[in-house]
């Protein structure tokens, strides 16, 4: 819980001070890296890609930045986490940079990602198999006319960002083995992160959740707009 809280505090600082037209992705990356050091934390994964700062249609990947400058109307996605007393957070946030109104294609991109997250969460509870959670999110993305995302909807979170255990992913044995057939269990933590790819960029509203007796509890704040 504390790891998530500290991660979100750094996100909030970046929103106030670093994310604005004219800033480069490298400047945003550097701001967040420096904040991690200032508060005495370490990144949840390799610093070279934590945070990952993607502007517009820059290819999604585990790298810090591409050398792109934010402009009025840029679409921005950040992937970031910190490690606190051995425990990791892993959160993504998306932004429309500058003054509104938000273009229809960006709003639809975001709304589809939000709906896919919500569909996955509706299935998430103890004893459910991971592939069923993934299927619910995947159905929303495909049904909205977007391409299939080529990764799992979510993964266990703990002392590493990709912890061992049940995977909220498709039954792709050549990639995930049997992990998607395993049962979700109470007190496990997961990310939920189906991806929607459109002409404006890649939208992924990754959030961290805890499995409870009857369902789940949000550990990170839900991004609704």
Short mmCIF file of C-alpha atoms in Angstrom, two decimals:
data_model
loop_
_atom_site.label_atom_id
_atom_site.label_comp_id
_atom_site.label_asym_id
_atom_site.label_seq_id
_atom_site.Cartn_x
_atom_site.Cartn_y
_atom_site.Cartn_z
CA UNK A 1 0.00 0.00 0.00
CA UNK A 2 2.79 2.38 0.89
CA UNK A 3 4.64 1.61 -2.34
CA UNK A 4 1.53 2.53 -4.34
CA UNK A 5 1.01 5.69 -2.30
CA UNK A 6 4.59 6.88 -2.86
CA UNK A 7 4.41 6.08 -6.56
CA UNK A 8 1.27 8.18 -6.90
CA UNK A 9 2.86 11.09 -5.04
CA UNK A 10 5.64 11.20 -7.63
CA UNK A 11 3.06 10.99 -10.43
CA UNK A 12 1.20 13.93 -8.87
CA UNK A 13 4.41 15.97 -8.70
CA UNK A 14 5.17 15.26 -12.36
CA UNK A 15 1.68 16.34 -13.37
CA UNK A 16 2.11 19.67 -11.61
CA UNK A 17 5.69 20.43 -12.60
CA UNK A 18 6.91 18.39 -15.56
CA UNK A 19 4.06 17.49 -17.89
CA UNK A 20 3.32 20.47 -20.12
CA UNK A 21 3.76 21.53 -23.75
CA UNK A 22 7.38 22.24 -24.61
CA UNK A 23 8.81 19.64 -22.24
CA UNK A 24 10.65 16.67 -23.69
CA UNK A 25 10.05 13.06 -22.75
CA UNK A 26 13.63 13.02 -21.46
CA UNK A 27 12.89 15.93 -19.10
CA UNK A 28 9.83 14.14 -17.70
CA UNK A 29 11.87 10.95 -17.29
CA UNK A 30 14.66 12.85 -15.53
CA UNK A 31 12.24 14.67 -13.21
CA UNK A 32 10.68 11.41 -12.00
CA UNK A 33 14.02 9.61 -11.63
CA UNK A 34 15.31 12.49 -9.51
CA UNK A 35 12.19 12.46 -7.33
CA UNK A 36 12.70 8.74 -6.67
CA UNK A 37 16.23 9.45 -5.48
CA UNK A 38 15.22 12.47 -3.41
CA UNK A 39 12.72 10.49 -1.33
CA UNK A 40 15.16 7.63 -0.82
CA UNK A 41 13.42 5.00 -2.96
CA UNK A 42 14.51 2.78 -5.83
CA UNK A 43 12.64 2.14 -9.08
CA UNK A 44 10.44 -0.96 -9.28
CA UNK A 45 12.40 -2.16 -12.33
CA UNK A 46 15.51 -1.04 -14.21
CA UNK A 47 15.97 2.72 -13.97
CA UNK A 48 16.73 2.89 -17.69
CA UNK A 49 13.04 2.21 -18.33
CA UNK A 50 11.38 3.40 -15.10
CA UNK A 51 9.58 5.57 -15.88
CA UNK A 52 8.81 4.79 -19.51
CA UNK A 53 7.61 7.99 -21.20
CA UNK A 54 5.73 7.49 -24.48
CA UNK A 55 4.45 10.40 -26.57
CA UNK A 56 1.81 9.77 -29.23
CA UNK A 57 2.55 6.82 -31.47
CA UNK A 58 6.06 6.18 -30.14
CA UNK A 59 6.32 2.38 -30.02
CA UNK A 60 5.42 0.88 -26.67
CA UNK A 61 8.42 -0.76 -25.08
CA UNK A 62 10.50 -0.92 -21.97
CA UNK A 63 12.71 2.10 -22.50
CA UNK A 64 12.81 5.47 -20.78
CA UNK A 65 12.23 7.91 -23.64
CA UNK A 66 12.64 8.45 -27.38
CA UNK A 67 13.65 12.12 -27.60
CA UNK A 68 10.22 13.59 -28.35
CA UNK A 69 8.90 17.03 -27.36
CA UNK A 70 5.38 17.46 -26.00
CA UNK A 71 3.15 19.77 -28.01
CA UNK A 72 -0.35 21.17 -27.55
CA UNK A 73 -2.59 18.18 -28.15
CA UNK A 74 -0.01 15.46 -27.49
CA UNK A 75 -1.16 12.13 -26.09
CA UNK A 76 1.18 10.90 -23.33
CA UNK A 77 1.48 7.57 -21.50
CA UNK A 78 3.70 6.91 -18.49
CA UNK A 79 4.61 3.54 -16.97
CA UNK A 80 6.20 3.82 -13.54
CA UNK A 81 6.64 2.14 -10.17
CA UNK A 82 8.77 2.31 -7.04
CA UNK A 83 10.09 -0.23 -4.57
CA UNK A 84 9.40 0.40 -0.87
CA UNK A 85 10.70 -2.03 1.79
CA UNK A 86 10.93 -4.71 -0.87
CA UNK A 87 7.45 -4.26 -2.35
CA UNK A 88 6.73 -2.91 -5.83
CA UNK A 89 4.08 -0.69 -7.35
CA UNK A 90 3.38 -0.65 -11.10
CA UNK A 91 1.03 2.03 -12.45
CA UNK A 92 0.39 3.61 -15.84
CA UNK A 93 -1.34 6.94 -16.45
CA UNK A 94 -2.43 8.60 -19.70
CA UNK A 95 -2.77 12.32 -20.50
CA UNK A 96 -4.02 14.69 -23.15
CA UNK A 97 -1.49 17.51 -22.91
CA UNK A 98 -2.53 21.13 -23.26
CA UNK A 99 -5.92 22.80 -23.44
CA UNK A 100 -9.11 20.97 -24.43
CA UNK A 101 -11.39 19.95 -25.81
CA UNK A 102 -10.11 16.40 -25.97
CA UNK A 103 -10.48 15.07 -29.55
CA UNK A 104 -13.13 12.41 -30.11
CA UNK A 105 -10.59 9.75 -31.13
CA UNK A 106 -8.58 10.28 -27.94
CA UNK A 107 -11.70 10.22 -25.78
CA UNK A 108 -12.86 6.99 -27.45
CA UNK A 109 -9.41 5.46 -26.94
CA UNK A 110 -9.52 6.31 -23.26
CA UNK A 111 -13.15 5.25 -22.75
CA UNK A 112 -12.47 1.87 -24.34
CA UNK A 113 -9.47 1.29 -22.08
CA UNK A 114 -11.55 2.28 -19.06
CA UNK A 115 -14.35 -0.11 -20.09
CA UNK A 116 -11.86 -2.95 -20.65
CA UNK A 117 -10.35 -2.41 -17.19
CA UNK A 118 -13.82 -2.39 -15.64
CA UNK A 119 -14.80 -5.59 -17.46
CA UNK A 120 -11.72 -7.36 -16.10
CA UNK A 121 -12.41 -6.11 -12.58
CA UNK A 122 -15.96 -7.41 -12.73
CA UNK A 123 -14.53 -10.94 -13.12
CA UNK A 124 -11.73 -10.57 -10.57
CA UNK A 125 -12.31 -12.55 -7.36
CA UNK A 126 -10.92 -15.58 -5.52
CA UNK A 127 -11.06 -18.93 -7.36
CA UNK A 128 -11.53 -17.40 -10.83
CA UNK A 129 -9.05 -18.58 -13.43
CA UNK A 130 -6.81 -15.88 -14.85
CA UNK A 131 -7.78 -16.44 -18.49
CA UNK A 132 -11.42 -15.58 -17.73
CA UNK A 133 -10.41 -12.15 -16.42
CA UNK A 134 -8.32 -11.58 -19.53
CA UNK A 135 -11.12 -12.72 -21.85
CA UNK A 136 -13.53 -10.14 -20.40
CA UNK A 137 -11.13 -7.27 -21.14
CA UNK A 138 -10.12 -8.62 -24.55
CA UNK A 139 -13.78 -8.84 -25.62
CA UNK A 140 -14.32 -5.12 -24.93
CA UNK A 141 -11.23 -4.04 -26.89
CA UNK A 142 -11.99 -6.23 -29.91
CA UNK A 143 -15.69 -5.35 -29.82
CA UNK A 144 -14.80 -1.67 -30.07
CA UNK A 145 -12.87 -2.25 -33.29
CA UNK A 146 -9.34 -1.98 -31.91
CA UNK A 147 -6.57 -4.53 -32.60
CA UNK A 148 -5.95 -7.31 -30.11
CA UNK A 149 -3.31 -6.47 -27.52
CA UNK A 150 -0.46 -8.95 -27.48
CA UNK A 151 0.15 -9.30 -23.76
CA UNK A 152 -1.71 -10.36 -20.62
CA UNK A 153 -4.42 -8.18 -19.06
CA UNK A 154 -2.59 -8.31 -15.74
CA UNK A 155 0.10 -9.97 -13.66
CA UNK A 156 0.83 -10.71 -10.00
CA UNK A 157 2.58 -7.93 -8.11
CA UNK A 158 4.73 -8.22 -5.01
CA UNK A 159 8.46 -8.24 -4.38
CA UNK A 160 8.91 -7.98 -8.13
CA UNK A 161 6.71 -6.26 -10.66
CA UNK A 162 6.06 -9.57 -12.44
CA UNK A 163 5.61 -11.94 -9.53
CA UNK A 164 5.16 -15.70 -9.75
CA UNK A 165 1.58 -16.98 -9.63
CA UNK A 166 -1.65 -16.87 -11.62
CA UNK A 167 -1.56 -14.69 -14.73
CA UNK A 168 -4.54 -12.63 -15.89
CA UNK A 169 -3.73 -13.58 -19.45
CA UNK A 170 -4.85 -15.55 -22.50
CA UNK A 171 -4.25 -19.27 -22.81
CA UNK A 172 -1.10 -18.96 -24.92
CA UNK A 173 0.98 -21.91 -23.64
CA UNK A 174 3.87 -21.08 -25.98
CA UNK A 175 4.26 -17.78 -24.12
CA UNK A 176 2.69 -18.15 -20.67
CA UNK A 177 2.75 -21.89 -20.00
CA UNK A 178 -0.01 -22.87 -17.56
CA UNK A 179 -0.07 -19.60 -15.60
CA UNK A 180 -3.38 -18.39 -17.08
CA UNK A 181 -5.15 -21.58 -15.95
CA UNK A 182 -4.28 -21.03 -12.28
CA UNK A 183 -6.81 -19.74 -9.74
CA UNK A 184 -6.68 -16.21 -8.36
CA UNK A 185 -6.44 -16.32 -4.56
CA UNK A 186 -7.37 -13.98 -1.71
CA UNK A 187 -4.63 -11.55 -0.57
CA UNK A 188 -2.78 -11.64 -3.89
CA UNK A 189 -2.04 -8.31 -5.59
CA UNK A 190 -2.38 -7.82 -9.35
CA UNK A 191 -2.04 -5.19 -12.03
CA UNK A 192 -4.94 -4.70 -14.45
CA UNK A 193 -3.76 -3.27 -17.77
CA UNK A 194 -5.50 -4.12 -21.05
CA UNK A 195 -4.13 -1.99 -23.87
CA UNK A 196 -5.96 -0.07 -26.60
CA UNK A 197 -3.93 1.05 -29.63
CA UNK A 198 -5.27 3.86 -31.84
CA UNK A 199 -3.92 6.47 -34.22
CA UNK A 200 -3.30 8.90 -31.34
CA UNK A 201 -1.21 6.48 -29.31
CA UNK A 202 -1.39 3.59 -26.88
CA UNK A 203 -3.78 3.84 -23.93
CA UNK A 204 -3.23 1.67 -20.89
CA UNK A 205 -4.83 2.56 -17.54
CA UNK A 206 -2.80 0.16 -15.42
CA UNK A 207 -3.94 0.00 -11.81
CA UNK A 208 -2.93 -2.10 -8.80
CA UNK A 209 -5.55 -4.12 -6.91
CA UNK A 210 -5.72 -6.50 -3.94
CA UNK A 211 -7.87 -9.64 -4.02
CA UNK A 212 -10.33 -9.76 -1.11
CA UNK A 213 -12.69 -12.46 0.14
CA UNK A 214 -15.51 -11.43 -2.22
CA UNK A 215 -13.73 -9.52 -4.96
CA UNK A 216 -11.03 -6.86 -5.04
CA UNK A 217 -9.88 -3.61 -3.46
CA UNK A 218 -8.26 -0.81 -5.46
CA UNK A 219 -4.80 -0.02 -4.13
CA UNK A 220 -4.13 2.71 -6.71
CA UNK A 221 -6.46 5.49 -7.76
CA UNK A 222 -8.66 4.75 -10.74
CA UNK A 223 -8.06 7.08 -13.68
CA UNK A 224 -11.49 8.15 -14.91
CA UNK A 225 -10.70 11.10 -17.19
#
